[in-house]
PDB file of C-alpha atoms in Angstrom:
ATOM      1  CA  MET F  18      47.165  -1.445 -47.973  1.00 60.00           C
ATOM      2  CA  GLU F  19      43.494  -0.485 -47.748  1.00 63.00           C
ATOM      3  CA  GLN F  20      42.464  -3.758 -49.386  1.00 64.00           C
ATOM      4  CA  LEU F  21      44.699  -5.708 -46.995  1.00 66.00           C
ATOM      5  CA  SER F  22      43.139  -3.938 -44.031  1.00 72.00           C
ATOM      6  CA  ARG F  23      39.646  -4.703 -45.344  1.00 73.00           C
ATOM      7  CA  GLU F  24      40.495  -8.377 -45.848  1.00 72.00           C
ATOM      8  CA  LEU F  25      41.976  -8.551 -42.347  1.00 75.00           C
ATOM      9  CA  ARG F  26      38.793  -7.106 -40.814  1.00 78.00           C
ATOM     10  CA  PHE F  27      36.703  -9.579 -42.806  1.00 76.00           C
ATOM     11  CA  GLU F  28      38.805 -12.540 -41.664  1.00 77.00           C
ATOM     12  CA  MET F  29      38.655 -11.355 -38.046  1.00 80.00           C
ATOM     13  CA  SER F  30      34.872 -11.117 -38.251  1.00 81.00           C
ATOM     14  CA  ARG F  31      34.737 -14.562 -39.878  1.00 81.00           C
ATOM     15  CA  ALA F  32      36.709 -15.972 -36.954  1.00 82.00           C
ATOM     16  CA  TRP F  33      34.176 -14.396 -34.614  1.00 86.00           C
ATOM     17  CA  ARG F  34      31.306 -16.002 -36.549  1.00 86.00           C
ATOM     18  CA  LEU F  35      33.095 -19.347 -36.329  1.00 84.00           C
ATOM     19  CA  LYS F  36      33.004 -18.922 -32.533  1.00 88.00           C
ATOM     20  CA  ILE F  37      36.792 -18.997 -32.168  1.00 89.00           C
ATOM     21  CA  PRO F  38      36.721 -16.932 -28.927  1.00 91.00           C
ATOM     22  CA  GLN F  39      34.220 -19.389 -27.441  1.00 93.00           C
ATOM     23  CA  MET F  40      36.431 -22.313 -28.462  1.00 92.00           C
ATOM     24  CA  LEU F  41      39.419 -20.718 -26.777  1.00 94.00           C
ATOM     25  CA  LEU F  42      37.386 -19.960 -23.667  1.00 95.00           C
ATOM     26  CA  ILE F  43      36.329 -23.604 -23.380  1.00 95.00           C
ATOM     27  CA  CYS F  44      39.885 -24.848 -23.962  1.00 94.00           C
ATOM     28  CA  TYR F  45      41.398 -22.590 -21.308  1.00 95.00           C
ATOM     29  CA  SER F  46      38.609 -23.401 -18.875  1.00 95.00           C
ATOM     30  CA  LEU F  47      39.687 -27.031 -19.150  1.00 95.00           C
ATOM     31  CA  VAL F  48      43.315 -25.966 -18.687  1.00 95.00           C
ATOM     32  CA  THR F  49      42.280 -24.102 -15.513  1.00 94.00           C
ATOM     33  CA  LEU F  50      40.692 -27.292 -14.186  1.00 94.00           C
ATOM     34  CA  CYS F  51      43.977 -29.088 -14.833  1.00 92.00           C
ATOM     35  CA  TYR F  52      45.787 -26.402 -12.828  1.00 92.00           C
ATOM     36  CA  MET F  53      43.329 -26.742  -9.948  1.00 90.00           C
ATOM     37  CA  VAL F  54      43.623 -30.515  -9.530  1.00 87.00           C
ATOM     38  CA  THR F  55      47.395 -30.878  -9.868  1.00 81.00           C
ATOM     39  CA  SER F  56      50.059 -30.868  -7.148  1.00 78.00           C
ATOM     40  CA  GLY F  57      53.176 -31.838  -9.098  1.00 80.00           C
ATOM     41  CA  PRO F  58      54.604 -31.782 -12.620  1.00 86.00           C
ATOM     42  CA  TRP F  59      52.281 -32.593 -15.501  1.00 89.00           C
ATOM     43  CA  ILE F  60      55.122 -34.181 -17.387  1.00 85.00           C
ATOM     44  CA  ALA F  61      58.836 -34.074 -16.650  1.00 80.00           C
ATOM     45  CA  TYR F  62      62.041 -36.055 -16.704  1.00 78.00           C
ATOM     46  CA  VAL F  63      65.405 -35.746 -15.006  1.00 74.00           C
ATOM     47  CA  ASP F  64      68.528 -35.488 -17.116  1.00 69.00           C
ATOM     48  CA  ASN F  65      71.638 -36.857 -15.432  1.00 62.00           C
ATOM     49  CA  ILE F  66      73.862 -34.685 -17.631  1.00 57.00           C
ATOM     50  CA  PRO F  67      74.078 -32.205 -16.012  1.00 55.00           C
ATOM     51  CA  ALA F  68      73.118 -33.929 -12.802  1.00 53.00           C
ATOM     52  CA  SER F  69      69.555 -33.495 -11.522  1.00 59.00           C
ATOM     53  CA  MET F  70      68.312 -31.108 -14.181  1.00 72.00           C
ATOM     54  CA  ALA F  71      64.540 -31.500 -14.534  1.00 78.00           C
ATOM     55  CA  TRP F  72      62.896 -30.615 -17.831  1.00 84.00           C
ATOM     56  CA  GLY F  73      59.161 -30.372 -18.275  1.00 87.00           C
ATOM     57  CA  PHE F  74      56.040 -28.537 -17.163  1.00 92.00           C
ATOM     58  CA  PHE F  75      55.520 -27.574 -13.526  1.00 90.00           C
ATOM     59  CA  PRO F  76      52.090 -25.970 -12.925  1.00 93.00           C
ATOM     60  CA  ASP F  77      52.366 -25.817  -9.121  1.00 87.00           C
ATOM     61  CA  PRO F  78      54.155 -22.579  -8.078  1.00 87.00           C
ATOM     62  CA  THR F  79      54.950 -24.074  -4.652  1.00 83.00           C
ATOM     63  CA  TYR F  80      56.358 -27.322  -6.006  1.00 80.00           C
ATOM     64  CA  VAL F  81      59.772 -28.257  -4.596  1.00 75.00           C
ATOM     65  CA  ASP F  82      61.520 -31.585  -5.070  1.00 73.00           C
ATOM     66  CA  VAL F  83      65.237 -31.624  -4.368  1.00 66.00           C
ATOM     67  CA  ASP F  84      65.539 -34.872  -6.335  1.00 67.00           C
ATOM     68  CA  MET F  85      64.289 -33.142  -9.487  1.00 72.00           C
ATOM     69  CA  ILE F  86      65.003 -29.435  -9.110  1.00 73.00           C
ATOM     70  CA  PRO F  87      68.586 -28.231  -8.529  1.00 69.00           C
ATOM     71  CA  LEU F  88      69.248 -26.614  -5.171  1.00 63.00           C
ATOM     72  CA  GLY F  89      68.297 -22.929  -5.310  1.00 66.00           C
ATOM     73  CA  ALA F  90      66.335 -23.240  -8.548  1.00 71.00           C
ATOM     74  CA  ASN F  91      63.058 -23.751  -6.682  1.00 73.00           C
ATOM     75  CA  VAL F  92      62.659 -19.952  -6.607  1.00 78.00           C
ATOM     76  CA  LEU F  93      61.933 -20.235 -10.344  1.00 83.00           C
ATOM     77  CA  THR F  94      58.793 -22.315  -9.885  1.00 87.00           C
ATOM     78  CA  ILE F  95      56.633 -19.188  -9.537  1.00 88.00           C
ATOM     79  CA  CYS F  96      58.168 -17.917 -12.799  1.00 89.00           C
ATOM     80  CA  VAL F  97      57.399 -21.021 -14.827  1.00 92.00           C
ATOM     81  CA  ALA F  98      54.130 -22.292 -13.322  1.00 92.00           C
ATOM     82  CA  PRO F  99      51.976 -19.775 -15.271  1.00 95.00           C
ATOM     83  CA  LEU F 100      53.591 -21.058 -18.500  1.00 96.00           C
ATOM     84  CA  ALA F 101      53.118 -24.769 -17.854  1.00 94.00           C
ATOM     85  CA  HIS F 102      50.008 -24.784 -20.039  1.00 95.00           C
ATOM     86  CA  SER F 103      52.371 -24.609 -23.031  1.00 95.00           C
ATOM     87  CA  LEU F 104      52.081 -28.387 -22.806  1.00 94.00           C
ATOM     88  CA  PHE F 105      48.543 -28.108 -24.203  1.00 95.00           C
ATOM     89  CA  PHE F 106      49.241 -25.351 -26.729  1.00 95.00           C
ATOM     90  CA  PRO F 107      49.703 -27.589 -29.812  1.00 95.00           C
ATOM     91  CA  MET F 108      46.318 -29.240 -29.238  1.00 94.00           C
ATOM     92  CA  ILE F 109      44.551 -25.909 -28.722  1.00 95.00           C
ATOM     93  CA  ALA F 110      46.296 -24.316 -31.703  1.00 94.00           C
ATOM     94  CA  LEU F 111      45.427 -27.181 -34.053  1.00 93.00           C
ATOM     95  CA  LEU F 112      41.786 -27.131 -32.981  1.00 92.00           C
ATOM     96  CA  VAL F 113      41.502 -23.411 -33.679  1.00 92.00           C
ATOM     97  CA  VAL F 114      43.645 -23.241 -36.829  1.00 91.00           C
ATOM     98  CA  GLY F 115      41.873 -26.317 -38.215  1.00 88.00           C
ATOM     99  CA  ARG F 116      38.551 -24.539 -37.841  1.00 87.00           C
ATOM    100  CA  LEU F 117      39.844 -21.229 -39.184  1.00 84.00           C
ATOM    101  CA  ASP F 118      41.901 -22.488 -42.118  1.00 75.00           C
ATOM    102  CA  GLY F 119      40.247 -25.836 -42.840  1.00 67.00           C
ATOM    103  CA  ASP F 120      39.229 -24.803 -46.362  1.00 70.00           C
ATOM    104  CA  ARG F 121      42.215 -25.654 -48.556  1.00 69.00           C
ATOM    105  CA  LEU F 122      43.941 -22.706 -50.159  1.00 68.00           C
ATOM    106  CA  PHE F 123      43.448 -24.047 -53.679  1.00 64.00           C
ATOM    107  CA  GLY F 124      39.955 -25.369 -52.981  1.00 60.00           C
ATOM    108  CA  LYS F 125      36.641 -24.017 -54.242  1.00 56.00           C
ATOM    109  CA  ALA F 126      36.055 -21.470 -51.442  1.00 57.00           C
ATOM    110  CA  CYS F 127      39.417 -19.780 -51.935  1.00 55.00           C
ATOM    111  CA  GLN F 128      39.090 -19.989 -55.720  1.00 53.00           C
ATOM    112  CA  LEU F 129      36.001 -17.800 -55.421  1.00 51.00           C
ATOM    113  CA  SER F 130      38.006 -15.245 -53.443  1.00 54.00           C
ATOM    114  CA  ALA F 131      40.838 -15.445 -55.973  1.00 50.00           C
ATOM    115  CA  GLY F 132      38.297 -14.919 -58.744  1.00 50.00           C
ATOM    116  CA  LYS F 133      37.372 -11.607 -57.120  1.00 53.00           C
ATOM    117  CA  GLY F 134      40.951 -10.399 -57.363  1.00 54.00           C
ATOM    118  CA  GLN F 135      42.338 -11.588 -54.039  1.00 66.00           C
ATOM    119  CA  GLU F 136      45.795 -13.132 -54.314  1.00 75.00           C
ATOM    120  CA  TYR F 137      46.430 -16.592 -52.867  1.00 71.00           C
ATOM    121  CA  ALA F 138      49.494 -15.222 -51.096  1.00 78.00           C
ATOM    122  CA  GLY F 139      47.331 -12.542 -49.502  1.00 78.00           C
ATOM    123  CA  ILE F 140      44.788 -15.122 -48.366  1.00 80.00           C
ATOM    124  CA  LEU F 141      47.523 -17.223 -46.761  1.00 84.00           C
ATOM    125  CA  PHE F 142      49.117 -14.173 -45.136  1.00 86.00           C
ATOM    126  CA  ILE F 143      45.831 -12.987 -43.650  1.00 86.00           C
ATOM    127  CA  ARG F 144      45.062 -16.482 -42.384  1.00 86.00           C
ATOM    128  CA  GLY F 145      48.399 -16.639 -40.576  1.00 88.00           C
ATOM    129  CA  ILE F 146      47.941 -13.193 -39.036  1.00 90.00           C
ATOM    130  CA  VAL F 147      44.413 -13.870 -37.767  1.00 90.00           C
ATOM    131  CA  ALA F 148      45.315 -17.299 -36.389  1.00 90.00           C
ATOM    132  CA  THR F 149      48.292 -15.772 -34.591  1.00 93.00           C
ATOM    133  CA  ILE F 150      46.225 -12.941 -33.121  1.00 93.00           C
ATOM    134  CA  TYR F 151      43.599 -15.281 -31.710  1.00 93.00           C
ATOM    135  CA  VAL F 152      45.681 -18.270 -30.632  1.00 95.00           C
ATOM    136  CA  VAL F 153      48.868 -16.583 -29.427  1.00 95.00           C
ATOM    137  CA  GLY F 154      46.882 -13.669 -27.999  1.00 95.00           C
ATOM    138  CA  ALA F 155      44.841 -16.102 -25.901  1.00 95.00           C
ATOM    139  CA  PHE F 156      48.043 -17.835 -24.776  1.00 97.00           C
ATOM    140  CA  VAL F 157      49.610 -14.572 -23.617  1.00 97.00           C
ATOM    141  CA  LEU F 158      46.449 -13.315 -21.893  1.00 96.00           C
ATOM    142  CA  TYR F 159      45.953 -16.586 -20.044  1.00 97.00           C
ATOM    143  CA  SER F 160      49.627 -16.705 -19.005  1.00 96.00           C
ATOM    144  CA  VAL F 161      49.469 -13.178 -17.578  1.00 96.00           C
ATOM    145  CA  ALA F 162      46.183 -13.889 -15.790  1.00 95.00           C
ATOM    146  CA  ALA F 163      47.591 -17.107 -14.317  1.00 93.00           C
ATOM    147  CA  ALA F 164      50.753 -15.309 -13.196  1.00 93.00           C
ATOM    148  CA  MET F 165      48.770 -12.542 -11.506  1.00 92.00           C
ATOM    149  CA  ALA F 166      46.576 -15.078  -9.694  1.00 91.00           C
ATOM    150  CA  MET F 167      49.566 -17.098  -8.511  1.00 90.00           C
ATOM    151  CA  MET F 168      51.658 -14.111  -7.504  1.00 87.00           C
ATOM    152  CA  LEU F 169      48.813 -12.662  -5.448  1.00 87.00           C
ATOM    153  CA  CYS F 170      48.963 -15.797  -3.308  1.00 81.00           C
ATOM    154  CA  THR F 171      52.761 -16.111  -3.156  1.00 78.00           C
ATOM    155  CA  PRO F 172      55.333 -13.467  -2.151  1.00 79.00           C
ATOM    156  CA  VAL F 173      57.424 -12.581  -5.195  1.00 80.00           C
ATOM    157  CA  GLN F 174      60.368 -10.365  -6.010  1.00 83.00           C
ATOM    158  CA  LEU F 175      60.648  -7.967  -8.936  1.00 83.00           C
ATOM    159  CA  SER F 176      63.340 -10.166 -10.476  1.00 83.00           C
ATOM    160  CA  GLN F 177      60.897 -13.098 -10.522  1.00 84.00           C
ATOM    161  CA  ILE F 178      58.321 -11.004 -12.380  1.00 90.00           C
ATOM    162  CA  GLY F 179      60.994 -10.059 -14.901  1.00 91.00           C
ATOM    163  CA  GLU F 180      61.996 -13.718 -15.271  1.00 91.00           C
ATOM    164  CA  PHE F 181      58.394 -14.686 -15.971  1.00 93.00           C
ATOM    165  CA  ALA F 182      58.014 -11.913 -18.563  1.00 94.00           C
ATOM    166  CA  PHE F 183      61.226 -12.978 -20.306  1.00 95.00           C
ATOM    167  CA  ARG F 184      60.173 -16.620 -20.453  1.00 95.00           C
ATOM    168  CA  LEU F 185      56.727 -15.596 -21.685  1.00 96.00           C
ATOM    169  CA  LEU F 186      58.407 -13.760 -24.564  1.00 96.00           C
ATOM    170  CA  LEU F 187      60.410 -16.867 -25.479  1.00 96.00           C
ATOM    171  CA  CYS F 188      57.334 -19.106 -25.237  1.00 96.00           C
ATOM    172  CA  SER F 189      55.357 -16.677 -27.400  1.00 96.00           C
ATOM    173  CA  SER F 190      57.996 -16.788 -30.133  1.00 95.00           C
ATOM    174  CA  LEU F 191      57.631 -20.576 -30.200  1.00 96.00           C
ATOM    175  CA  CYS F 192      53.835 -20.242 -30.231  1.00 96.00           C
ATOM    176  CA  ILE F 193      53.961 -17.901 -33.224  1.00 96.00           C
ATOM    177  CA  SER F 194      56.196 -20.255 -35.179  1.00 95.00           C
ATOM    178  CA  PHE F 195      53.920 -23.229 -34.422  1.00 95.00           C
ATOM    179  CA  VAL F 196      50.789 -21.333 -35.486  1.00 95.00           C
ATOM    180  CA  ILE F 197      52.421 -20.212 -38.736  1.00 94.00           C
ATOM    181  CA  ILE F 198      53.512 -23.775 -39.519  1.00 93.00           C
ATOM    182  CA  ALA F 199      50.041 -25.112 -38.682  1.00 92.00           C
ATOM    183  CA  SER F 200      48.317 -22.432 -40.759  1.00 91.00           C
ATOM    184  CA  VAL F 201      50.509 -23.124 -43.792  1.00 91.00           C
ATOM    185  CA  ALA F 202      50.212 -26.907 -43.492  1.00 90.00           C
ATOM    186  CA  ILE F 203      46.437 -26.913 -42.993  1.00 89.00           C
ATOM    187  CA  SER F 204      45.838 -24.327 -45.713  1.00 85.00           C
ATOM    188  CA  LEU F 205      47.855 -26.321 -48.246  1.00 86.00           C
ATOM    189  CA  LEU F 206      46.974 -29.884 -47.206  1.00 85.00           C
ATOM    190  CA  GLY F 207      43.648 -29.537 -45.423  1.00 81.00           C
ATOM    191  CA  LYS F 208      42.661 -30.459 -41.885  1.00 81.00           C
ATOM    192  CA  GLY F 209      42.707 -34.202 -42.335  1.00 81.00           C
ATOM    193  CA  THR F 210      43.642 -36.597 -39.570  1.00 86.00           C
ATOM    194  CA  PHE F 211      47.030 -37.265 -41.150  1.00 86.00           C
ATOM    195  CA  VAL F 212      48.001 -33.583 -41.255  1.00 86.00           C
ATOM    196  CA  LEU F 213      46.812 -32.736 -37.734  1.00 88.00           C
ATOM    197  CA  GLY F 214      48.123 -36.001 -36.310  1.00 89.00           C
ATOM    198  CA  THR F 215      51.555 -35.538 -37.844  1.00 88.00           C
ATOM    199  CA  LEU F 216      51.898 -32.006 -36.476  1.00 90.00           C
ATOM    200  CA  LEU F 217      50.764 -33.137 -33.041  1.00 90.00           C
ATOM    201  CA  LEU F 218      52.910 -36.268 -32.942  1.00 90.00           C
ATOM    202  CA  ALA F 219      56.034 -34.442 -34.127  1.00 88.00           C
ATOM    203  CA  ASN F 220      55.686 -31.889 -31.355  1.00 89.00           C
ATOM    204  CA  TYR F 221      55.235 -34.365 -28.540  1.00 88.00           C
ATOM    205  CA  LEU F 222      58.061 -36.523 -29.858  1.00 86.00           C
ATOM    206  CA  GLY F 223      60.077 -33.327 -29.527  1.00 79.00           C
ATOM    207  CA  PHE F 224      59.629 -33.663 -25.778  1.00 81.00           C
ATOM    208  CA  TRP F 225      60.503 -37.322 -25.421  1.00 78.00           C
ATOM    209  CA  ILE F 226      63.397 -37.415 -27.879  1.00 78.00           C
ATOM    210  CA  PRO F 227      64.463 -33.758 -28.263  1.00 73.00           C
ATOM    211  CA  HIS F 228      67.924 -34.704 -29.533  1.00 73.00           C
ATOM    212  CA  VAL F 229      66.349 -36.625 -32.426  1.00 73.00           C
ATOM    213  CA  VAL F 230      63.171 -34.635 -33.198  1.00 74.00           C
ATOM    214  CA  GLN F 231      63.429 -30.851 -33.006  1.00 83.00           C
ATOM    215  CA  ALA F 232      60.046 -29.204 -32.425  1.00 87.00           C
ATOM    216  CA  GLN F 233      58.562 -26.333 -30.448  1.00 90.00           C
ATOM    217  CA  MET F 234      57.939 -28.743 -27.573  1.00 91.00           C
ATOM    218  CA  SER F 235      61.676 -29.452 -27.445  1.00 88.00           C
ATOM    219  CA  TRP F 236      62.220 -25.846 -26.396  1.00 92.00           C
ATOM    220  CA  TRP F 237      59.065 -25.293 -24.354  1.00 93.00           C
ATOM    221  CA  MET F 238      60.223 -28.047 -22.010  1.00 90.00           C
ATOM    222  CA  TYR F 239      63.377 -26.040 -21.271  1.00 89.00           C
ATOM    223  CA  ILE F 240      61.722 -22.632 -21.012  1.00 93.00           C
ATOM    224  CA  CYS F 241      58.918 -23.939 -18.756  1.00 91.00           C
ATOM    225  CA  ALA F 242      61.182 -25.847 -16.372  1.00 89.00           C
ATOM    226  CA  PRO F 243      62.435 -24.346 -13.061  1.00 88.00           C
ATOM    227  CA  VAL F 244      66.050 -24.311 -14.185  1.00 84.00           C
ATOM    228  CA  TYR F 245      68.293 -21.548 -15.456  1.00 85.00           C
ATOM    229  CA  ILE F 246      67.949 -21.124 -19.213  1.00 87.00           C
ATOM    230  CA  ASP F 247      70.842 -18.875 -20.236  1.00 87.00           C
ATOM    231  CA  ALA F 248      72.172 -21.540 -22.600  1.00 87.00           C
ATOM    232  CA  TYR F 249      68.772 -21.977 -24.303  1.00 89.00           C
ATOM    233  CA  VAL F 250      67.777 -18.396 -25.093  1.00 93.00           C
ATOM    234  CA  VAL F 251      69.613 -17.980 -28.399  1.00 94.00           C
ATOM    235  CA  PRO F 252      68.854 -21.524 -29.679  1.00 93.00           C
ATOM    236  CA  THR F 253      65.166 -21.013 -28.855  1.00 93.00           C
ATOM    237  CA  LEU F 254      64.977 -17.786 -30.844  1.00 94.00           C
ATOM    238  CA  GLN F 255      66.989 -19.313 -33.677  1.00 94.00           C
ATOM    239  CA  PHE F 256      64.654 -22.305 -33.869  1.00 93.00           C
ATOM    240  CA  SER F 257      61.559 -20.078 -33.802  1.00 94.00           C
ATOM    241  CA  LEU F 258      62.873 -17.916 -36.621  1.00 95.00           C
ATOM    242  CA  ALA F 259      64.219 -20.803 -38.711  1.00 94.00           C
ATOM    243  CA  SER F 260      61.032 -22.881 -38.459  1.00 93.00           C
ATOM    244  CA  THR F 261      58.913 -19.872 -39.398  1.00 94.00           C
ATOM    245  CA  LEU F 262      61.097 -19.078 -42.400  1.00 94.00           C
ATOM    246  CA  ILE F 263      60.982 -22.699 -43.563  1.00 93.00           C
ATOM    247  CA  ALA F 264      57.170 -22.638 -43.422  1.00 91.00           C
ATOM    248  CA  VAL F 265      57.124 -19.369 -45.385  1.00 91.00           C
ATOM    249  CA  ALA F 266      59.566 -20.811 -47.949  1.00 93.00           C
ATOM    250  CA  VAL F 267      57.438 -23.934 -48.418  1.00 90.00           C
ATOM    251  CA  ALA F 268      54.361 -21.751 -48.910  1.00 88.00           C
ATOM    252  CA  ALA F 269      56.205 -19.597 -51.461  1.00 89.00           C
ATOM    253  CA  VAL F 270      57.287 -22.670 -53.441  1.00 90.00           C
ATOM    254  CA  CYS F 271      53.758 -24.104 -53.461  1.00 85.00           C
ATOM    255  CA  LEU F 272      52.312 -20.761 -54.565  1.00 81.00           C
ATOM    256  CA  GLY F 273      54.928 -20.494 -57.300  1.00 84.00           C
ATOM    257  CA  VAL F 274      54.221 -24.001 -58.600  1.00 82.00           C
ATOM    258  CA  HIS F 275      50.478 -23.335 -58.585  1.00 73.00           C
ATOM    259  CA  ARG F 276      50.985 -20.088 -60.509  1.00 77.00           C
ATOM    260  CA  LEU F 277      53.048 -21.886 -63.147  1.00 77.00           C
ATOM    261  CA  ARG F 278      50.438 -24.592 -63.579  1.00 75.00           C
ATOM    262  CA  SER F 279      47.476 -22.222 -63.794  1.00 66.00           C
TER     263      SER F 279
END
C-alpha cells in the first residue's frame, strides 16, 4: 500500500510537470467561449417516437422551443445546460489521456519502471486513477461552476438543483468509463491517429446512430437533454459499469499474454 501511494504521488507530480492542469484550463476556457456565443442547442435531433422528444446538448438555460422540447419539460433546461459541455468531453479526455499515457505500457519507458520492481498492472492502474482524477475532476468542477453561474442569474427551485446534481452523477459515471477505456487503449496501443480517431469516431457515431453504435455519447445525449430520464437511469449505469469492466478485462488478458510470453 505504501508503494502504491508513492507511485500515485509520483504520477500526479508527473501530470503536473506535463502541464495537464494548464491543458484543461485552456480546453475549458474554449468551452466557456462556446457557452457565451450560443443561443440554442449545440447539437440535437427530434425523435418522433415518442412524439417531440429532443435529444442532444442544450447550453442555453433559457432555451425554450415547443417544437423540440415537450410541454412542461422546459423547466429542465436550467438543470441540463451546465452539463451540455459533455459534448466536448471525449475530445478533451483524449487530449489529456494521450499526453499522460502516450508511452506504451510495454514500451521502453515502462520497461525501465518494471525493471525496478513495478508491476505492469500497477502502472496501468495508477495511470487510470490519475487520468480519472484530472479529467473527470475538471469535468465535475466546471459543471458545478457553470451551474452556480447560471443559477445566480435564473430563479431556481431546490428540486432543480437536485435534478442537476443527479444528472451530474450520471454524466460523471459515463466520464469515468470513457477515461478508463481511453487509458487502457492508449496504454496498450499508443496514441496514434488510428487509436484516438477510432475512440473519437465511435463516440460521436453513438450520438447519430445510438441504436446501432452504443457509446458514452449515446447516453450523454439523453442525460443532457431537457426531457425526463427515468427510463434511462438504470441503462446508463449498466452501460458505464459494463464498458468499464470490459476495458479492465481486455487489460487483464493483455497483461496475462505478455506475462506468458516474457
